[in-house]
PDB file of C-alpha atoms in Angstrom:
ATOM      1  CA  MET P   1      -5.720  55.440  14.558  1.00 56.00           C
ATOM      2  CA  ASP P   2      -9.009  53.754  14.239  1.00 60.00           C
ATOM      3  CA  PRO P   3     -11.404  54.396  15.860  1.00 63.00           C
ATOM      4  CA  ASP P   4     -12.826  50.372  15.695  1.00 64.00           C
ATOM      5  CA  THR P   5      -9.637  48.568  16.635  1.00 63.00           C
ATOM      6  CA  GLY P   6      -7.531  50.708  17.787  1.00 62.00           C
ATOM      7  CA  GLN P   7      -4.727  50.193  15.672  1.00 62.00           C
ATOM      8  CA  ASN P   8      -2.326  52.428  13.194  1.00 60.00           C
ATOM      9  CA  TYR P   9      -3.920  52.174   9.486  1.00 56.00           C
ATOM     10  CA  SER P  10      -0.403  51.785   8.964  1.00 59.00           C
ATOM     11  CA  ASN P  11       0.108  48.508  10.551  1.00 54.00           C
ATOM     12  CA  LYS P  12      -3.902  47.063   9.910  1.00 51.00           C
ATOM     13  CA  ARG P  13      -3.834  48.227   6.116  1.00 51.00           C
ATOM     14  CA  THR P  14      -7.284  47.931   5.812  1.00 51.00           C
ATOM     15  CA  GLY P  15      -7.436  48.389   1.898  1.00 53.00           C
ATOM     16  CA  ARG P  16      -4.923  45.517   1.481  1.00 56.00           C
ATOM     17  CA  MET P  17      -7.568  42.534   3.834  1.00 57.00           C
ATOM     18  CA  ASP P  18      -9.674  40.472   2.829  1.00 56.00           C
ATOM     19  CA  PRO P  19     -12.471  40.369   5.328  1.00 56.00           C
ATOM     20  CA  ASP P  20     -13.485  37.381   5.350  1.00 58.00           C
ATOM     21  CA  THR P  21     -10.764  35.865   6.544  1.00 58.00           C
ATOM     22  CA  VAL P  22      -8.729  38.926   8.175  1.00 54.00           C
ATOM     23  CA  GLN P  23      -5.277  37.921   6.144  1.00 57.00           C
ATOM     24  CA  ASN P  24      -3.128  39.901   3.813  1.00 55.00           C
ATOM     25  CA  TYR P  25      -4.287  39.624  -0.162  1.00 51.00           C
ATOM     26  CA  SER P  26      -0.094  39.597  -0.489  1.00 55.00           C
ATOM     27  CA  LYS P  27      -0.022  36.416   1.617  1.00 53.00           C
ATOM     28  CA  LYS P  28      -3.123  34.669   0.891  1.00 46.00           C
ATOM     29  CA  ARG P  29      -3.119  35.538  -2.901  1.00 48.00           C
ATOM     30  CA  THR P  30      -6.864  34.505  -3.625  1.00 46.00           C
ATOM     31  CA  ARG P  31      -6.449  34.690  -7.211  1.00 50.00           C
ATOM     32  CA  ARG P  32      -4.208  31.528  -7.018  1.00 51.00           C
ATOM     33  CA  MET P  33      -6.190  29.352  -4.053  1.00 52.00           C
ATOM     34  CA  ASP P  34      -8.876  26.773  -4.907  1.00 52.00           C
ATOM     35  CA  SER P  35     -11.740  27.336  -3.098  1.00 54.00           C
ATOM     36  CA  ASP P  36     -12.542  23.977  -2.343  1.00 55.00           C
ATOM     37  CA  THR P  37      -8.784  22.539  -1.218  1.00 56.00           C
ATOM     38  CA  VAL P  38      -7.796  26.117  -0.103  1.00 51.00           C
ATOM     39  CA  GLN P  39      -4.781  25.075  -0.915  1.00 54.00           C
ATOM     40  CA  ASN P  40      -2.393  26.857  -3.415  1.00 52.00           C
ATOM     41  CA  TYR P  41      -2.466  25.914  -7.162  1.00 50.00           C
ATOM     42  CA  SER P  42       0.942  26.139  -7.110  1.00 54.00           C
ATOM     43  CA  ASN P  43       1.165  23.270  -4.347  1.00 51.00           C
ATOM     44  CA  LYS P  44      -1.827  21.429  -5.487  1.00 47.00           C
ATOM     45  CA  ARG P  45      -0.922  21.730  -8.947  1.00 48.00           C
ATOM     46  CA  THR P  46      -4.789  20.411 -10.028  1.00 48.00           C
ATOM     47  CA  GLY P  47      -3.749  19.952 -14.083  1.00 50.00           C
ATOM     48  CA  ARG P  48      -1.678  16.934 -12.698  1.00 53.00           C
ATOM     49  CA  ILE P  49      -3.726  15.919  -9.528  1.00 52.00           C
ATOM     50  CA  ASP P  50      -5.925  12.254 -10.199  1.00 52.00           C
ATOM     51  CA  SER P  51      -9.754  13.573  -8.549  1.00 53.00           C
ATOM     52  CA  ASN P  52      -9.970  10.071  -7.430  1.00 55.00           C
ATOM     53  CA  THR P  53      -7.712   9.253  -5.552  1.00 56.00           C
ATOM     54  CA  VAL P  54      -6.258  13.254  -5.241  1.00 52.00           C
ATOM     55  CA  GLN P  55      -2.480  11.614  -5.289  1.00 55.00           C
ATOM     56  CA  ASN P  56       0.110  13.208  -8.016  1.00 51.00           C
ATOM     57  CA  TYR P  57      -0.133  11.179 -11.325  1.00 50.00           C
ATOM     58  CA  SER P  58       3.593  12.007 -11.357  1.00 54.00           C
ATOM     59  CA  LYS P  59       3.775   9.348  -8.266  1.00 52.00           C
ATOM     60  CA  LYS P  60       0.658   7.050  -9.169  1.00 46.00           C
ATOM     61  CA  ARG P  61       1.759   6.879 -13.071  1.00 48.00           C
ATOM     62  CA  THR P  62      -1.801   5.265 -13.275  1.00 46.00           C
ATOM     63  CA  ARG P  63      -0.879   4.192 -16.598  1.00 51.00           C
ATOM     64  CA  ARG P  64       1.107   1.302 -15.295  1.00 53.00           C
ATOM     65  CA  MET P  65      -1.755   0.558 -12.640  1.00 54.00           C
ATOM     66  CA  ASP P  66      -3.516  -2.251 -11.801  1.00 53.00           C
ATOM     67  CA  PRO P  67      -6.798  -0.746 -11.257  1.00 54.00           C
ATOM     68  CA  ASP P  68      -8.045  -3.853  -9.829  1.00 56.00           C
ATOM     69  CA  THR P  69      -4.773  -4.638  -7.298  1.00 56.00           C
ATOM     70  CA  VAL P  70      -3.760  -0.673  -6.731  1.00 53.00           C
ATOM     71  CA  GLN P  71      -0.687  -2.537  -7.180  1.00 56.00           C
ATOM     72  CA  ASN P  72       2.021  -1.037 -10.123  1.00 53.00           C
ATOM     73  CA  TYR P  73       2.356  -3.430 -12.542  1.00 51.00           C
ATOM     74  CA  SER P  74       6.309  -3.492 -12.499  1.00 54.00           C
ATOM     75  CA  LYS P  75       6.156  -4.980  -8.738  1.00 52.00           C
ATOM     76  CA  LYS P  76       2.739  -7.443  -9.243  1.00 46.00           C
ATOM     77  CA  ARG P  77       4.228  -8.914 -12.592  1.00 48.00           C
ATOM     78  CA  THR P  78       1.038 -10.766 -13.320  1.00 47.00           C
ATOM     79  CA  GLU P  79       2.625 -12.672 -15.871  1.00 52.00           C
ATOM     80  CA  GLY P  80       4.094 -14.731 -13.499  1.00 53.00           C
ATOM     81  CA  MET P  81       1.821 -14.890 -11.105  1.00 55.00           C
ATOM     82  CA  ASP P  82      -1.004 -17.451 -10.081  1.00 53.00           C
ATOM     83  CA  PRO P  83      -4.122 -15.796 -10.006  1.00 54.00           C
ATOM     84  CA  ASP P  84      -5.643 -18.242  -7.165  1.00 57.00           C
ATOM     85  CA  THR P  85      -2.899 -17.515  -4.806  1.00 57.00           C
ATOM     86  CA  VAL P  86      -1.773 -13.932  -6.111  1.00 53.00           C
ATOM     87  CA  GLN P  87       1.861 -15.020  -5.235  1.00 56.00           C
ATOM     88  CA  ASN P  88       4.789 -15.081  -7.939  1.00 53.00           C
ATOM     89  CA  TYR P  89       5.240 -18.783  -9.741  1.00 52.00           C
ATOM     90  CA  SER P  90       8.884 -18.089  -8.775  1.00 55.00           C
ATOM     91  CA  ASN P  91       8.528 -17.995  -5.205  1.00 52.00           C
ATOM     92  CA  LYS P  92       5.202 -20.540  -4.936  1.00 47.00           C
ATOM     93  CA  ARG P  93       6.996 -23.299  -7.551  1.00 47.00           C
ATOM     94  CA  THR P  94       3.858 -24.960  -7.656  1.00 47.00           C
ATOM     95  CA  GLY P  95       5.584 -27.216 -10.122  1.00 50.00           C
ATOM     96  CA  ARG P  96       6.733 -29.028  -7.372  1.00 52.00           C
ATOM     97  CA  MET P  97       3.724 -27.812  -4.634  1.00 52.00           C
ATOM     98  CA  ASP P  98       1.022 -30.517  -2.740  1.00 52.00           C
ATOM     99  CA  SER P  99      -1.887 -29.252  -3.250  1.00 53.00           C
ATOM    100  CA  ASP P 100      -3.279 -30.990  -0.082  1.00 55.00           C
ATOM    101  CA  THR P 101      -0.809 -29.566   2.423  1.00 56.00           C
ATOM    102  CA  VAL P 102       0.595 -26.903   0.048  1.00 52.00           C
ATOM    103  CA  GLN P 103       3.606 -27.473   1.429  1.00 55.00           C
ATOM    104  CA  ASN P 104       7.432 -28.082  -1.360  1.00 51.00           C
ATOM    105  CA  TYR P 105       8.355 -31.292  -1.008  1.00 50.00           C
ATOM    106  CA  SER P 106      11.775 -30.709  -1.037  1.00 54.00           C
ATOM    107  CA  LYS P 107      10.747 -29.502   2.374  1.00 53.00           C
ATOM    108  CA  LYS P 108       7.861 -32.064   2.829  1.00 46.00           C
ATOM    109  CA  ARG P 109       9.189 -35.127   1.729  1.00 48.00           C
ATOM    110  CA  THR P 110       6.441 -37.297   1.614  1.00 47.00           C
ATOM    111  CA  GLY P 111       8.315 -40.111  -0.281  1.00 51.00           C
ATOM    112  CA  ARG P 112       9.779 -40.714   3.391  1.00 54.00           C
ATOM    113  CA  MET P 113       6.680 -39.624   5.727  1.00 54.00           C
ATOM    114  CA  ASP P 114       4.310 -41.615   7.753  1.00 55.00           C
ATOM    115  CA  PRO P 115       1.316 -40.525   6.462  1.00 55.00           C
ATOM    116  CA  ASP P 116      -0.765 -41.334   9.878  1.00 59.00           C
ATOM    117  CA  THR P 117       1.655 -40.045  11.973  1.00 59.00           C
ATOM    118  CA  VAL P 118       2.982 -37.022   9.277  1.00 56.00           C
ATOM    119  CA  GLN P 119       6.388 -37.433  10.590  1.00 59.00           C
ATOM    120  CA  ASN P 120       9.481 -38.205   9.085  1.00 54.00           C
ATOM    121  CA  TYR P 121      10.520 -41.660   9.185  1.00 53.00           C
ATOM    122  CA  SER P 122      14.099 -40.582   9.773  1.00 57.00           C
ATOM    123  CA  LYS P 123      13.014 -38.769  12.974  1.00 54.00           C
ATOM    124  CA  LYS P 124      10.536 -41.376  14.279  1.00 48.00           C
ATOM    125  CA  ARG P 125      12.047 -44.774  13.187  1.00 49.00           C
ATOM    126  CA  THR P 126       9.211 -47.346  13.852  1.00 48.00           C
ATOM    127  CA  GLY P 127      11.174 -49.433  13.036  1.00 54.00           C
ATOM    128  CA  ARG P 128      13.153 -49.699  16.033  1.00 56.00           C
ATOM    129  CA  MET P 129       9.577 -47.978  18.124  1.00 57.00           C
ATOM    130  CA  ASP P 130       7.905 -50.209  20.805  1.00 57.00           C
ATOM    131  CA  PRO P 131       3.782 -49.929  19.755  1.00 57.00           C
ATOM    132  CA  ASP P 132       2.521 -49.945  22.855  1.00 60.00           C
ATOM    133  CA  THR P 133       4.506 -47.314  24.379  1.00 58.00           C
ATOM    134  CA  VAL P 134       5.394 -45.196  21.181  1.00 57.00           C
ATOM    135  CA  GLN P 135       8.839 -44.848  22.815  1.00 57.00           C
ATOM    136  CA  ASN P 136      12.349 -45.768  21.445  1.00 51.00           C
TER     137      ASN P 136
END
């Protein structure tokens, strides 16, 4: 028995204990521990870790990352991007966009719109409207 702890030496095994953490060396394995993060090197794999983001390079794939947006180039596809709106041209279709309303001409159909009410003439039917009551 250990007179201090009242434990059997065969249970305590003080020769294998770390006095700082009161852990068994065989469980702690301090030789394989990173003293900064208290993680096991086999879990952390510091050789493959990016110290800035603490991400694994195999997950982050920094070679394919855009450092400004932290997006993957294959997802962002910056060649097809409009730098002003950060939209893909295929989604935005700026050639068919009205720059004032940022609406697609095919949806807006400005040729058939009344610029005063911003209503479609086919819905408004101003020719059949009473201008005093704005009723049909």
